[in-house]
Tab-separated table of C-alpha atoms in Angstrom:
chain	number	residue	atom	x	y	z
A	286	GLN	CA	-45.630	-8.681	-30.786
A	287	GLN	CA	-44.925	-6.096	-28.104
A	288	SER	CA	-41.168	-5.997	-28.969
A	289	VAL	CA	-41.965	-5.719	-32.665
A	290	GLY	CA	-44.106	-2.753	-31.855
A	291	THR	CA	-41.437	-1.194	-29.873
A	292	LEU	CA	-39.110	-1.584	-32.829
A	293	LYS	CA	-41.551	0.064	-35.167
A	294	MET	CA	-41.855	2.982	-32.656
A	295	GLN	CA	-38.062	3.342	-32.644
A	296	ALA	CA	-37.954	3.403	-36.286
A	297	LEU	CA	-40.617	6.126	-36.394
A	298	GLN	CA	-38.849	8.206	-33.775
A	299	PRO	CA	-36.914	10.530	-36.258
A	300	GLN	CA	-40.144	11.177	-37.984
A	301	MET	CA	-42.033	11.806	-34.788
A	302	THR	CA	-39.366	14.260	-33.693
A	303	ALA	CA	-39.642	16.150	-37.042
A	304	LEU	CA	-43.450	16.356	-36.624
A	305	GLN	CA	-43.134	17.699	-33.079
A	306	GLU	CA	-40.678	20.382	-34.287
A	307	LYS	CA	-42.839	21.276	-37.320
A	308	TYR	CA	-46.144	21.558	-35.538
A	309	LYS	CA	-44.909	22.593	-32.035
A	310	ASN	CA	-47.290	25.653	-32.141
A	311	ASP	CA	-50.279	23.586	-33.526
A	312	PRO	CA	-50.936	20.642	-31.280
A	313	GLN	CA	-54.160	19.686	-33.160
A	314	LYS	CA	-52.227	19.409	-36.466
A	315	MET	CA	-49.386	17.532	-34.830
A	316	GLN	CA	-51.940	15.010	-33.318
A	317	THR	CA	-53.455	14.620	-36.767
A	318	GLU	CA	-50.282	14.060	-38.565
A	319	THR	CA	-48.976	11.690	-35.712
A	320	ALA	CA	-52.116	9.506	-36.119
A	321	LYS	CA	-51.607	9.555	-39.826
A	322	LEU	CA	-48.012	8.506	-39.483
A	323	TYR	CA	-49.000	5.601	-37.151
A	324	LYS	CA	-51.715	4.463	-39.596
A	325	GLU	CA	-49.252	4.482	-42.559
A	326	SER	CA	-46.706	2.603	-40.638
A	327	GLY	CA	-49.101	0.018	-39.228
A	328	TYR	CA	-48.253	1.009	-35.561
A	329	ASN	CA	-50.840	0.984	-32.740
A	330	PRO	CA	-49.679	3.075	-29.753
A	331	ALA	CA	-52.163	1.257	-27.488
A	332	SER	CA	-50.715	-2.179	-28.161
A	333	GLY	CA	-48.200	-1.977	-25.318
A	334	CYS	CA	-50.845	-1.140	-22.730
A	335	LEU	CA	-52.924	-4.225	-22.745
A	336	PRO	CA	-50.162	-6.785	-21.407
A	337	MET	CA	-49.549	-4.340	-18.568
A	338	LEU	CA	-53.192	-3.966	-17.628
A	339	LEU	CA	-53.581	-7.857	-17.783
A	340	GLN	CA	-50.481	-8.226	-15.537
A	341	PHE	CA	-52.108	-5.913	-12.895
A	342	LEU	CA	-55.393	-7.839	-13.013
A	343	VAL	CA	-53.405	-11.176	-12.455
A	344	ILE	CA	-51.426	-9.663	-9.520
A	345	PHE	CA	-54.705	-8.381	-7.985
A	346	ALA	CA	-56.438	-11.846	-8.457
A	347	MET	CA	-53.357	-13.636	-7.039
A	348	TYR	CA	-53.203	-11.322	-4.017
A	349	ASN	CA	-56.797	-12.199	-3.213
A	350	LEU	CA	-56.243	-15.808	-3.849
A	351	PHE	CA	-53.205	-16.136	-1.384
A	352	ASN	CA	-55.062	-14.063	1.206
A	353	ASN	CA	-58.456	-15.805	1.109
A	354	TYR	CA	-58.075	-19.301	-0.228
A	355	PHE	CA	-58.257	-21.578	2.836
A	356	GLU	CA	-56.097	-24.390	1.186
A	357	PHE	CA	-53.089	-22.004	1.249
A	358	ARG	CA	-53.276	-21.049	5.020
A	359	GLY	CA	-50.536	-23.101	6.666
A	360	ALA	CA	-49.306	-24.649	3.449
A	361	MET	CA	-45.608	-24.967	3.850
A	362	PHE	CA	-43.123	-24.378	0.925
A	363	ILE	CA	-39.659	-24.486	2.566
A	364	PRO	CA	-39.469	-25.496	6.273
A	365	GLY	CA	-37.849	-22.806	8.383
A	366	TRP	CA	-38.171	-20.191	5.721
A	367	ILE	CA	-41.616	-20.196	4.156
A	368	PRO	CA	-43.938	-22.090	6.545
A	369	ASP	CA	-47.062	-20.544	5.277
A	370	LEU	CA	-47.883	-19.513	1.732
A	371	SER	CA	-50.604	-17.163	2.855
A	372	ALA	CA	-48.193	-15.101	5.028
A	373	GLY	CA	-44.847	-13.399	4.373
A	374	ASP	CA	-41.624	-15.270	4.748
A	375	SER	CA	-39.549	-14.314	7.681
A	376	VAL	CA	-35.797	-14.990	8.669
A	377	TYR	CA	-35.714	-12.699	11.655
A	378	THR	CA	-38.347	-10.944	13.774
A	379	PHE	CA	-37.749	-7.614	15.686
A	380	ASN	CA	-39.505	-6.716	18.934
A	381	LYS	CA	-40.473	-3.293	17.426
A	382	SER	CA	-42.073	-2.415	14.120
A	383	ILE	CA	-39.978	-0.516	11.463
A	384	PRO	CA	-41.924	1.895	9.274
A	385	PHE	CA	-42.930	0.524	5.793
A	386	VAL	CA	-41.475	-3.104	6.478
A	387	GLY	CA	-43.028	-4.032	9.849
A	388	ASN	CA	-41.211	-6.197	12.333
A	389	ALA	CA	-39.698	-8.910	10.133
A	390	ILE	CA	-36.675	-9.296	7.756
A	391	ARG	CA	-37.919	-10.996	4.652
A	392	ILE	CA	-35.990	-12.431	1.784
A	393	LEU	CA	-38.615	-12.998	-0.940
A	394	PRO	CA	-39.255	-9.302	-1.362
A	395	VAL	CA	-35.470	-8.773	-2.009
A	396	ILE	CA	-35.303	-11.682	-4.532
A	397	TYR	CA	-38.385	-10.325	-6.316
A	398	LEU	CA	-36.811	-6.664	-6.372
A	399	ILE	CA	-33.533	-8.110	-7.862
A	400	SER	CA	-35.536	-10.076	-10.532
A	401	GLN	CA	-37.397	-6.984	-11.455
A	402	LEU	CA	-34.332	-4.868	-11.834
A	403	LEU	CA	-32.678	-7.546	-13.935
A	404	PHE	CA	-35.673	-7.734	-16.126
A	405	GLY	CA	-35.687	-4.023	-16.550
A	406	LYS	CA	-31.930	-3.963	-17.371
A	407	ILE	CA	-32.297	-6.746	-19.963
A	408	THR	CA	-35.319	-5.115	-21.547
A	409	GLN	CA	-33.305	-1.851	-21.844
A	410	ASN	CA	-30.276	-3.617	-23.287
A	411	GLY	CA	-32.609	-5.239	-25.845
A	412	GLY	CA	-33.580	-1.884	-27.100
A	413	THR	CA	-37.168	-1.860	-25.933
A	414	ALA	CA	-36.610	1.274	-23.715
A	415	GLY	CA	-36.845	4.822	-24.766
A	416	ALA	CA	-39.613	4.269	-27.201
A	417	GLY	CA	-42.178	6.898	-27.968
A	418	GLY	CA	-39.897	9.751	-26.899
A	419	THR	CA	-39.845	8.705	-23.285
A	420	SER	CA	-37.346	10.853	-21.432
A	421	ALA	CA	-34.294	9.403	-19.642
A	422	ALA	CA	-35.713	10.567	-16.289
A	423	GLN	CA	-39.004	8.589	-17.032
A	424	MET	CA	-37.181	5.457	-18.048
A	425	LYS	CA	-35.039	5.612	-14.863
A	426	PHE	CA	-38.198	5.777	-12.812
A	427	LEU	CA	-39.845	2.879	-14.654
A	428	MET	CA	-36.573	0.834	-14.430
A	429	TYR	CA	-35.606	1.638	-10.869
A	430	GLY	CA	-38.402	3.481	-9.208
A	431	MET	CA	-41.353	1.253	-9.829
A	432	PRO	CA	-39.619	-1.969	-8.805
A	433	ILE	CA	-38.611	-0.210	-5.504
A	434	ILE	CA	-42.201	1.029	-4.954
A	435	PHE	CA	-43.509	-2.532	-5.470
A	436	PHE	CA	-40.739	-3.862	-3.207
A	437	PHE	CA	-42.380	-1.795	-0.280
A	438	LEU	CA	-45.898	-2.559	-1.402
A	439	PHE	CA	-45.324	-6.360	-1.540
A	440	TYR	CA	-42.895	-6.612	1.469
A	441	ASN	CA	-45.708	-8.024	3.639
A	442	ALA	CA	-47.604	-9.770	0.883
A	443	PRO	CA	-48.279	-13.487	1.063
A	444	SER	CA	-45.189	-15.387	0.098
A	445	GLY	CA	-47.057	-17.469	-2.402
A	446	LEU	CA	-47.760	-14.290	-4.279
A	447	LEU	CA	-44.148	-13.255	-4.201
A	448	LEU	CA	-42.977	-16.636	-5.175
A	449	TYR	CA	-45.413	-16.457	-8.144
A	450	LEU	CA	-44.095	-13.032	-9.236
A	451	THR	CA	-40.517	-13.898	-8.788
A	452	ILE	CA	-40.697	-17.222	-10.732
A	453	SER	CA	-42.743	-15.209	-13.461
A	454	ASN	CA	-39.967	-12.623	-13.584
A	455	ILE	CA	-37.262	-15.302	-13.972
A	456	ILE	CA	-39.221	-16.996	-16.835
A	457	GLN	CA	-39.757	-13.600	-18.615
A	458	LEU	CA	-35.966	-12.902	-18.177
A	459	GLY	CA	-35.258	-16.126	-20.116
A	460	GLN	CA	-37.856	-15.303	-22.626
A	461	GLN	CA	-36.500	-11.657	-23.112
A	462	LEU	CA	-33.081	-12.918	-23.726
A	463	ILE	CA	-34.338	-15.104	-26.559
A	464	ILE	CA	-36.503	-12.193	-27.855
A	465	ASN	CA	-33.567	-9.835	-27.775
A	466	LYS	CA	-31.643	-12.203	-30.142
A	467	ILE	CA	-34.584	-12.526	-32.474
A	468	MET	CA	-35.098	-8.660	-32.446
A	469	GLU	CA	-31.437	-7.963	-33.354
A	470	LYS	CA	-32.251	-9.816	-36.657
A	471	LYS	CA	-35.602	-7.988	-37.024
A	472	LYS	CA	-33.852	-4.544	-36.656
A	473	ALA	CA	-32.267	-4.937	-40.085
A	474	GLU	CA	-35.635	-5.754	-41.655
A	475	MET	CA	-37.363	-2.690	-39.967
A	476	GLY	CA	-35.081	-0.262	-41.673
A	477	SER	CA	-37.098	0.078	-44.803
A	478	PRO	CA	-40.526	1.676	-45.190
A	479	LYS	CA	-41.968	-1.651	-46.571
A	480	ALA	CA	-40.840	-3.612	-43.593
A	481	MET	CA	-42.631	-1.181	-41.333
A	482	THR	CA	-46.059	-2.362	-42.597
A	483	VAL	CA	-45.311	-6.100	-42.084
């Protein structure tokens, strides 16, 4: 549904640009005409926000779960690498602490970062980037900046949380590849005004 909405937004982009140019000195009129265009095309600009909000709620809940649920403390996943799901993985420990990362070299945050970057790249290749007039700089930040920020935020997070996020990313990668193929077929249907209201 989110990908279909993105395709609708991409199809509306030329009309959006024309409205922005026509009413650049009248923001209120531009807002009214934009809302009218959205209504006529059957596009809801808020439709892409809900999945992101739900994802943040799940991350917050999982973080608390792995930090506070007693059953995960000391629960081993891979001996020698992830001995405790409630703590970060560690392949080497330093005597001194390094800013932003602490005193341990961890592999799971790196795997998580790679999975996030791959997902962003595949999403972009599938034509879901650049919708809504988003600038190239904003897209680069979302594609590269946010995963790097999350890398440092989650570097010392419980390994159980990072395993969950990484596996979730890998599953979404597979789903996105399938969606990309389906969306390629949908793009032809979205070309006509009648298809926009479907």
